[in-house]
Each structure stands twice: as structure tokens, then as C-alpha cells.
CSV table of C-alpha atoms in Angstrom, one decimal:
chain,number,residue,atom,x,y,z
A,2,MET,CA,101.2,23.7,73.1
A,3,ASP,CA,99.6,25.5,76.1
A,4,LEU,CA,97.7,23.3,78.6
A,5,ILE,CA,94.0,24.0,78.6
A,6,GLN,CA,92.5,25.8,81.6
A,7,SER,CA,91.1,22.8,83.2
A,8,PHE,CA,94.5,21.1,83.4
A,9,SER,CA,96.1,24.0,85.2
A,10,VAL,CA,93.7,23.1,88.2
A,11,ASP,CA,95.8,21.2,91.0
A,12,HIS,CA,93.9,18.1,91.1
A,13,THR,CA,95.6,16.8,94.1
A,14,LEU,CA,94.1,19.6,96.1
A,15,ILE,CA,90.6,20.0,94.7
A,16,VAL,CA,87.8,19.1,96.8
A,17,PRO,CA,84.1,18.5,95.8
A,18,GLY,CA,82.5,21.8,95.2
A,19,ILE,CA,81.2,24.6,92.7
A,20,PHE,CA,84.0,26.4,91.0
A,21,VAL,CA,84.3,28.7,88.0
A,22,SER,CA,86.4,26.9,85.3
A,23,ARG,CA,86.5,29.5,82.9
A,24,ALA,CA,84.8,32.7,81.6
A,25,ASP,CA,84.8,33.5,77.8
A,26,GLU,CA,83.6,36.7,76.2
A,27,VAL,CA,81.4,35.9,73.2
A,28,SER,CA,79.1,38.1,71.1
A,29,GLY,CA,76.4,39.2,73.2
A,30,GLY,CA,78.2,38.8,76.6
A,31,THR,CA,79.9,36.4,78.9
A,32,VAL,CA,79.6,32.5,79.0
A,33,THR,CA,80.8,30.9,82.1
A,34,THR,CA,81.7,27.3,82.5
A,35,TYR,CA,81.4,25.9,86.1
A,36,ASP,CA,83.2,22.7,87.5
A,37,ILE,CA,80.7,20.9,89.6
A,38,ARG,CA,82.9,18.5,91.4
A,39,LEU,CA,81.2,15.6,93.2
A,40,LYS,CA,84.4,13.5,94.0
A,41,ARG,CA,88.0,14.2,94.9
A,42,PRO,CA,90.2,13.4,91.9
A,43,ASN,CA,92.4,10.4,92.3
A,44,VAL,CA,91.3,9.9,95.9
A,45,GLU,CA,87.7,8.8,95.9
A,46,PRO,CA,86.3,6.4,93.3
A,47,ALA,CA,85.0,7.9,90.2
A,48,ILE,CA,81.1,8.0,89.7
A,49,ASP,CA,79.7,4.8,88.3
A,50,VAL,CA,79.1,5.3,84.5
A,51,ALA,CA,75.4,4.3,84.4
A,52,ALA,CA,74.7,6.6,87.6
A,53,MET,CA,76.5,9.5,85.9
A,54,HIS,CA,74.4,9.1,82.7
A,55,SER,CA,71.4,9.1,84.8
A,56,LEU,CA,72.5,12.4,86.7
A,57,GLU,CA,73.3,13.9,83.4
A,58,HIS,CA,69.7,13.3,82.2
A,59,LEU,CA,68.0,14.2,85.6
A,60,ILE,CA,70.0,17.4,86.4
A,61,ALA,CA,69.9,18.8,82.7
A,62,THR,CA,66.1,18.2,82.7
A,63,TYR,CA,65.7,20.1,86.0
A,64,LEU,CA,67.9,23.0,84.9
A,65,ARG,CA,66.4,23.4,81.7
A,66,ASN,CA,62.9,23.5,83.2
A,67,ASP,CA,63.7,25.8,86.2
A,68,PRO,CA,61.7,29.1,85.5
A,69,ASP,CA,64.3,31.3,86.8
A,70,TRP,CA,67.4,29.7,85.1
A,71,LYS,CA,66.3,27.8,82.0
A,72,ASP,CA,67.2,30.5,79.6
A,73,GLU,CA,70.6,30.9,81.0
A,74,VAL,CA,71.6,27.2,80.7
A,75,ILE,CA,73.9,26.4,77.7
A,76,TYR,CA,75.2,23.0,78.6
A,77,TRP,CA,75.2,20.3,81.6
A,78,GLY,CA,77.4,17.4,81.0
A,79,PRO,CA,79.7,14.9,82.6
A,80,MET,CA,83.6,15.3,82.9
A,81,GLY,CA,85.6,12.6,81.2
A,82,CYS,CA,87.2,11.8,84.5
A,83,LEU,CA,83.8,11.0,86.1
A,84,THR,CA,84.4,13.0,89.1
A,85,GLY,CA,81.8,15.7,88.2
A,86,PHE,CA,80.0,17.7,85.6
A,87,TYR,CA,80.4,20.9,83.6
A,88,LEU,CA,77.7,23.5,83.6
A,89,ILE,CA,77.8,26.4,81.0
A,90,LEU,CA,75.6,29.4,81.8
A,91,LYS,CA,75.1,32.7,80.2
A,92,GLY,CA,76.5,35.5,82.2
A,93,SER,CA,79.1,35.6,85.0
A,94,ARG,CA,78.2,34.7,88.4
A,95,LEU,CA,80.4,33.6,91.5
A,96,PRO,CA,79.9,29.9,92.4
A,97,ARG,CA,78.2,30.9,95.6
A,98,GLU,CA,75.3,32.6,93.3
A,99,ILE,CA,74.6,29.3,91.8
A,100,PHE,CA,74.8,27.3,95.0
A,101,ASP,CA,71.2,27.2,95.7
A,102,LEU,CA,70.2,26.3,92.2
A,103,LEU,CA,72.5,23.3,92.2
A,104,LEU,CA,71.3,22.3,95.6
A,105,ARG,CA,67.8,22.3,94.3
A,106,ALA,CA,68.7,20.3,91.3
A,107,PHE,CA,70.5,17.6,93.1
A,108,LYS,CA,67.8,17.3,95.6
A,109,SER,CA,65.2,16.9,92.9
A,110,VAL,CA,66.9,13.7,92.0
A,111,ASP,CA,65.5,12.0,95.0
A,112,ASP,CA,61.9,12.6,93.8
A,113,ALA,CA,62.6,11.0,90.3
A,114,HIS,CA,60.7,7.7,89.6
A,115,THR,CA,62.3,7.4,86.1
A,116,VAL,CA,65.1,8.9,84.2
A,117,PRO,CA,63.8,11.3,81.5
A,118,GLY,CA,64.8,10.7,78.0
A,119,ALA,CA,65.9,7.1,78.8
A,120,ALA,CA,64.3,5.7,75.7
A,121,PRO,CA,65.9,4.5,72.4
A,122,VAL,CA,64.3,7.5,70.5
A,123,ASN,CA,65.8,10.0,73.0
A,124,CYS,CA,69.1,8.5,74.1
A,125,GLY,CA,72.1,7.1,72.3
A,126,ASN,CA,72.8,4.6,75.3
A,127,TYR,CA,69.4,4.3,76.8
A,128,LEU,CA,70.1,1.0,78.7
A,129,MET,CA,72.9,2.5,80.5
A,130,HIS,CA,71.3,4.2,83.4
A,131,ASN,CA,71.1,3.5,87.1
A,132,LEU,CA,68.5,5.6,88.7
A,133,GLY,CA,69.0,4.1,92.3
A,134,MET,CA,72.8,4.9,92.3
A,135,ALA,CA,72.1,8.3,90.9
A,136,LYS,CA,69.9,9.0,93.8
A,137,TRP,CA,72.7,7.8,96.1
A,138,TYR,CA,75.4,10.1,94.5
A,139,ALA,CA,73.0,13.0,94.4
A,140,ALA,CA,72.1,12.7,98.1
A,141,GLU,CA,75.7,12.3,99.0
A,142,PHE,CA,76.6,15.6,97.2
A,143,VAL,CA,73.4,17.4,98.8
A,144,SER,CA,74.6,16.4,102.2
A,145,TYR,CA,78.1,17.5,101.5
A,146,LEU,CA,77.0,20.9,100.2
A,147,GLU,CA,74.7,21.5,103.0
A,148,LEU,CA,77.6,20.7,105.5
A,149,ASN,CA,80.0,23.0,103.6
A,150,ARG,CA,77.9,25.8,102.7
A,151,GLY,CA,80.1,28.2,104.6
A,152,ASN,CA,83.4,26.7,103.6
A,153,MET,CA,85.0,28.8,100.9
A,154,GLU,CA,87.2,25.9,99.9
A,155,ILE,CA,84.2,24.5,98.1
A,156,PHE,CA,84.1,27.7,95.8
A,157,GLU,CA,87.7,28.6,95.1
A,158,TYR,CA,89.8,26.4,92.6
A,159,PRO,CA,93.3,25.4,93.8
A,160,LYS,CA,95.6,26.4,90.9
A,161,THR,CA,98.9,24.8,89.9
A,162,GLU,CA,101.8,27.0,89.9
A,163,ARG,CA,103.2,28.0,86.6
A,164,LEU,CA,106.9,27.9,86.3
A,165,ILE,CA,108.4,29.7,83.2
A,166,THR,CA,112.0,29.1,82.3
A,167,ASP,CA,114.4,31.8,81.1
A,168,GLU,CA,113.6,30.4,77.5
A,169,GLY,CA,109.8,31.0,77.9
A,170,GLN,CA,108.8,27.3,78.4
A,171,SER,CA,105.9,26.7,80.7
A,172,PHE,CA,105.7,23.9,83.2
A,173,TYR,CA,103.1,23.2,85.8
A,174,ASP,CA,104.0,22.0,89.2
A,175,SER,CA,101.6,21.4,92.3
């Protein structure tokens, strides 16, 4: 069985940043999945679950209300490893082209007084939120993005090298 595309990224080399995870052709055009990585996998601690949940609500609400982008947003949600998020947008843009949108979205977390949709009628785990920690992680990511705006490393995925045997078997090595 082939490894899925997100497992072909060298997680020992990835840094926080904005990356194209995959682009898929669908009826009506291209849909692009972006890896919005806040933490270095297996190096930094994962994001606190309750804070991650709050960031999911806050950023999704921001993105789906941004007048210039709301019609392009298909999905915003956390990675299972809790080191970042996936953003799925209509169209095909380079990571640098969505940099300002994400910077604004993460900056907006600081202005939040409540977590949108954190009520039993709106959320499947409405008690698992931590706005204070969400603000801390968002501010940390904003500072990192601003500091590294000109660093191409935050926009280019490190890929693992695919080794193929004479028999056609694929192996990944970093």
C-alpha cells in the first residue's frame, strides 16, 4: 500500500510554516490542502488539546468570515499529531500567497473574549476549550511568522527520498 502524501514529508526536518500538502483536481478546478505547522514535530511539545480545539473554532470562524477568502475556504481543522492544522482552499496558490491571511487570522485570536461555538448546542465537546492557551500559541506563531517572513524554509516542504528496489518496492528514508 502506498504511503499517503503527508507521510512522505520528512518530519525530522520540517519547521513551523505554511506548506502545500497536496493539490487535487476536482470537477470545477483545483482544491489545495495546506499544512499550517505551528510546532516542530517530535522536537517541540504538541499543542495542548483544549487550546488546539479553541484555535480550531477561532481560526475557522475568522477564515469563514473574511470577506476576501470566505468563499474559498473548504476546511480548517487540526492535525492528529497536534503540531498544526490543515487548511483546504479552492484554487491553487503558493504558500506565500496565503501568508497574510493566516497572519491576520492568528493575530485575531488575541482580540477574542470568548470561543465561538463553545456551547453544547454547537460543539461536540464544548467544555474542552482553553482560550488563554490558544492566545498564547497564536501569539507565538504570529511572532514566528513575522520573524521568518523572508525565510523560504517556512514555505517549502522537506520531502523524504523515495527509494525503489529493483522489484519495484518503495521505501522512504530521511
